[in-house]
Amino acid sequence: MAEASPDDEPPAPPAGRSAAAWLWLGAQLLGTAGGFAWIAATVDLARVKDRVLAVPPLAFAAALALTFAGLTVGATRWRVVLGAYGAPARPPLRRLVQLYLVGFFYNTYLPGGVGGDVVRGVVTREAFGERGTTGAVAVVLVERVLGLVGLLLVVAGVLAWRPPAELEGALPWALLGIAGALTAVAGLALARRLAPHLPGPLARLAGGLPTLASPGRFALATALSLVTQSLVALSGWVLLHGLDPRATLAQAFVVVPVAAATAFLPITVGGAGAREAAFVALCAAVSPIGETDATAAALAMW
């Protein structure tokens, strides 16, 4: 019998999702379910439904407009970061806004939390020519971290300037948050230079970033992060105020950005469940807003 040649062998089947990936997906779904289970055990869901439907249409429309404005500013920040890292072929802003909306959908409503960022990086790989996907994905991750930095600065700034009465003693923590945010900004800007002095995984990550070509543009991108997070806080305040006129702007600027940061939690789907739990806990800590209205506002914001 003739011996079969390698060419006669059937092609190997495509690799499926690994066991670790399935476990991670399960952890995310369980984390999300756990958050919603906690909400279901602490509030009357029928009343929550009624309060969601009670959000004034004008307030919902205003929150929607503010959300889209924030996403547009976020896409602008992305383009500025591309310029800061010397991308030779930046896509037009209209294209980046489209991709930002797609990425936002992936990150908010699908498991993973970073799928939209990977999509944005891969689709814009031509912006870096030969450096391709690596440079584009790295810039997207820097842009996402700048959003988190903006969140820290907004919350810390409000706590330092005009804290809600219930958080009068939060000034030291606010100053610590500002210092941490500014340290993160400096670390991102100097990542390539710091890479040789960092441990293995961090060194590889920092060394993979493109070279920062324009510190001025990087500073502008950081400032735009303050705008995006402020718009998020405003959209949440519009919803909270529509449900309970006692909700103040200062309270919303503490509650909403921190609750929105749950989108960064890797064990949830876009922060779902955890965001609602954070709304309830934070509103109870800094405002007179009840659990039902806090949950309704969080769901309306989602």
XYZ file of C-alpha atoms in Angstrom:
302
model
C 0.000 0.000 0.000
C 1.367 3.404 -0.935
C 2.232 5.641 1.970
C 0.100 8.742 2.178
C 1.935 11.991 1.592
C 1.444 15.031 3.799
C -0.463 16.659 0.941
C -3.104 13.896 1.143
C -3.898 14.604 4.798
C -7.099 16.543 5.490
C -6.610 20.079 6.758
C -6.743 20.523 10.509
C -10.059 21.894 11.769
C -9.988 25.528 12.835
C -9.176 26.038 16.464
C -12.252 26.651 18.582
C -12.647 28.709 21.704
C -10.292 27.413 24.380
C -11.498 26.123 27.729
C -9.990 29.188 29.414
C -11.912 31.483 27.051
C -15.165 29.679 27.822
C -14.463 29.953 31.549
C -13.762 33.666 31.199
C -17.005 34.186 29.258
C -18.846 32.268 31.963
C -17.274 34.456 34.651
C -18.418 37.600 32.836
C -21.973 36.330 32.470
C -22.035 35.252 36.123
C -20.651 38.625 37.212
C -23.358 40.425 35.253
C -26.077 38.104 36.541
C -24.798 38.566 40.082
C -25.128 42.341 39.822
C -28.674 42.120 38.536
C -29.540 39.490 41.162
C -28.371 41.880 43.864
C -30.566 44.623 42.381
C -33.558 42.276 42.159
C -33.117 41.393 45.825
C -32.915 45.011 47.022
C -35.483 46.917 44.928
C -39.027 46.334 43.688
C -38.581 45.591 39.979
C -42.184 46.507 39.153
C -41.627 49.961 40.666
C -38.310 50.262 38.809
C -40.120 49.570 35.545
C -42.684 52.264 36.349
C -39.933 54.760 37.180
C -38.007 53.999 33.980
C -41.195 54.729 32.031
C -41.628 57.896 34.105
C -38.407 59.447 32.780
C -39.605 62.622 30.983
C -39.215 62.219 27.186
C -37.415 65.563 26.996
C -34.942 64.435 29.670
C -34.301 61.174 27.847
C -33.800 63.022 24.540
C -31.385 65.448 26.210
C -29.433 62.568 27.794
C -29.268 60.831 24.414
C -27.974 64.002 22.745
C -25.341 64.470 25.460
C -24.258 60.833 25.069
C -23.768 61.209 21.316
C -21.928 64.485 21.897
C -19.611 62.680 24.310
C -18.957 59.902 21.793
C -18.154 62.480 19.106
C -15.687 64.212 21.424
C -14.239 60.772 22.207
C -13.691 60.127 18.499
C -12.034 63.545 18.236
C -9.751 62.586 21.135
C -8.867 59.369 19.298
C -7.829 61.371 16.221
C -5.771 63.732 18.393
C -4.012 60.760 20.044
C -3.236 59.318 16.595
C -1.597 62.634 15.743
C 0.237 62.723 19.081
C 1.846 59.376 18.253
C 2.796 60.449 14.749
C 0.298 58.437 12.687
C 1.142 59.381 9.092
C -2.355 58.744 7.701
C -5.078 59.708 10.139
C -8.601 58.746 8.982
C -11.107 61.601 8.656
C -13.118 62.434 11.757
C -16.385 61.218 10.221
C -14.891 57.742 9.726
C -13.539 57.694 13.283
C -16.946 58.688 14.694
C -18.530 55.758 12.844
C -15.913 53.352 14.215
C -16.220 54.838 17.705
C -19.957 54.114 17.710
C -19.323 50.529 16.581
C -16.676 50.056 19.265
C -18.966 51.583 21.893
C -21.684 49.065 20.997
C -19.269 46.122 21.250
C -17.870 47.275 24.599
C -21.293 48.022 26.094
C -23.466 45.130 24.968
C -21.130 42.213 24.223
C -18.903 40.187 26.599
C -15.249 41.117 26.779
C -15.245 44.853 27.395
C -12.408 45.480 24.924
C -13.727 43.866 21.728
C -14.702 47.246 20.344
C -11.209 48.613 21.027
C -9.601 45.751 19.133
C -11.969 46.325 16.208
C -11.101 50.027 16.161
C -7.387 49.279 16.196
C -7.517 46.653 13.455
C -9.727 48.723 11.150
C -7.438 51.784 11.452
C -4.140 49.874 11.085
C -3.390 51.701 7.836
C -2.913 54.886 9.871
C 0.526 53.623 10.954
C 1.756 52.222 7.662
C 4.367 49.531 8.318
C 3.724 49.555 12.069
C 0.140 48.580 11.224
C -2.075 46.855 13.727
C 0.292 46.998 16.702
C 0.591 50.774 16.627
C -3.120 51.337 15.963
C -4.294 49.020 18.751
C -1.772 50.550 21.165
C -3.119 54.032 20.428
C -6.702 52.856 20.969
C -5.746 51.448 24.377
C -3.976 54.701 25.296
C -7.106 56.607 24.267
C -9.244 54.342 26.463
C -6.922 54.820 29.445
C -7.102 58.589 28.937
C -10.871 58.271 29.295
C -10.339 56.631 32.682
C -7.861 59.376 33.614
C -10.482 61.982 32.717
C -12.970 60.195 34.959
C -10.563 60.337 37.911
C -9.874 64.015 37.324
C -13.567 64.925 37.073
C -14.577 63.089 40.246
C -11.531 64.223 42.205
C -11.977 67.802 41.000
C -15.602 67.925 42.156
C -14.695 66.413 45.539
C -11.917 68.986 45.967
C -13.987 71.983 44.792
C -17.583 71.402 45.902
C -18.088 68.002 47.534
C -21.622 66.837 48.422
C -22.374 67.429 52.101
C -22.070 63.724 52.819
C -18.454 63.702 51.519
C -17.030 66.813 53.172
C -13.970 64.874 54.366
C -13.089 63.516 50.950
C -10.521 66.206 50.063
C -7.407 64.074 50.798
C -8.794 61.257 48.662
C -9.640 63.737 45.905
C -6.082 65.084 45.891
C -4.750 61.528 45.843
C -6.992 60.757 42.856
C -5.749 63.831 40.994
C -2.128 62.874 41.699
C -2.774 59.318 40.508
C -4.457 60.523 37.308
C -1.626 62.920 36.496
C 0.902 60.153 37.201
C -0.951 57.897 34.756
C -0.830 60.626 32.094
C 2.904 61.123 32.605
C 3.473 57.360 32.542
C 1.696 57.013 29.205
C 3.611 59.933 27.734
C 6.979 58.511 28.868
C 6.157 54.822 28.376
C 8.791 54.139 25.713
C 11.525 55.752 27.797
C 10.433 53.898 30.925
C 10.194 50.497 29.197
C 13.813 49.384 29.925
C 13.217 49.981 33.642
C 9.909 48.096 33.919
C 9.314 44.397 34.665
C 8.788 41.967 31.767
C 5.087 42.244 30.793
C 4.924 45.999 31.467
C 8.185 46.525 29.574
C 6.809 44.729 26.525
C 3.565 46.710 26.682
C 5.330 50.061 27.083
C 7.899 49.207 24.414
C 5.147 48.348 21.973
C 3.709 51.857 22.060
C 4.576 54.152 19.170
C 6.916 57.039 19.940
C 5.144 60.108 21.270
C 5.678 62.743 18.592
C 3.599 65.638 19.945
C 3.310 66.230 23.722
C 1.002 69.167 22.979
C -1.506 66.967 21.219
C -1.242 64.433 24.016
C -2.097 67.178 26.524
C -5.048 68.210 24.339
C -6.288 64.600 24.304
C -6.129 64.554 28.108
C -8.175 67.765 28.245
C -10.743 66.251 25.878
C -11.099 63.372 28.353
C -12.401 65.892 30.887
C -15.004 66.961 28.325
C -16.152 63.412 27.559
C -16.527 62.488 31.228
C -18.302 65.755 31.992
C -20.813 65.003 29.234
C -21.365 61.523 30.700
C -22.018 63.090 34.102
C -24.389 65.650 32.593
C -26.382 62.960 30.782
C -26.749 61.046 34.037
C -27.746 64.187 35.914
C -30.479 64.941 33.360
C -31.971 61.484 33.980
C -31.594 61.645 37.776
C -33.050 65.154 37.918
C -35.922 64.092 35.675
C -36.829 61.414 38.211
C -35.998 63.382 41.372
C -35.546 67.189 41.183
C -33.492 67.040 44.394
C -30.567 65.544 42.447
C -27.822 68.169 42.224
C -25.153 68.588 39.589
C -22.352 68.035 42.142
C -23.926 64.758 43.242
C -24.221 63.583 39.647
C -20.591 64.467 38.929
C -19.597 62.082 41.729
C -22.103 59.288 41.144
C -22.331 58.994 37.364
C -18.654 58.859 36.284
C -17.777 56.340 39.004
C -20.778 54.177 38.118
C -19.933 54.458 34.419
C -16.410 53.242 35.192
C -17.887 49.794 35.842
C -17.665 49.366 32.061
C -13.956 48.707 32.692
C -14.736 45.750 34.986
C -13.612 42.590 33.169
C -16.092 40.299 34.952
C -19.206 42.006 33.567
C -20.735 42.667 30.160
C -20.124 46.377 29.719
C -20.583 46.965 33.445
C -24.197 45.730 33.354
C -25.465 44.875 36.804
C -22.434 46.394 38.480
C -23.358 49.819 37.102
C -26.857 49.631 38.595
C -25.472 48.436 41.926
C -22.972 51.329 41.900
C -25.717 53.845 41.142
C -27.757 52.615 44.100
C -24.815 52.549 46.528
C -23.412 55.931 45.490
C -26.780 57.691 45.420
C -27.452 56.369 48.918
C -24.073 57.748 50.050
C -24.184 61.247 48.553
C -27.805 62.134 47.782
C -31.421 61.779 48.923
C -32.272 59.738 45.802
C -33.897 56.411 46.622
C -32.869 52.966 45.411
C -35.738 52.707 42.937
C -34.982 55.984 41.176
C -31.238 55.297 41.174
C -31.793 51.909 39.525
C -34.218 53.406 37.014
C -31.728 56.130 36.079
C -28.951 53.595 35.624
C -31.088 51.419 33.351
C -32.279 54.449 31.370
C -28.660 55.505 30.933
C -27.735 52.033 29.668
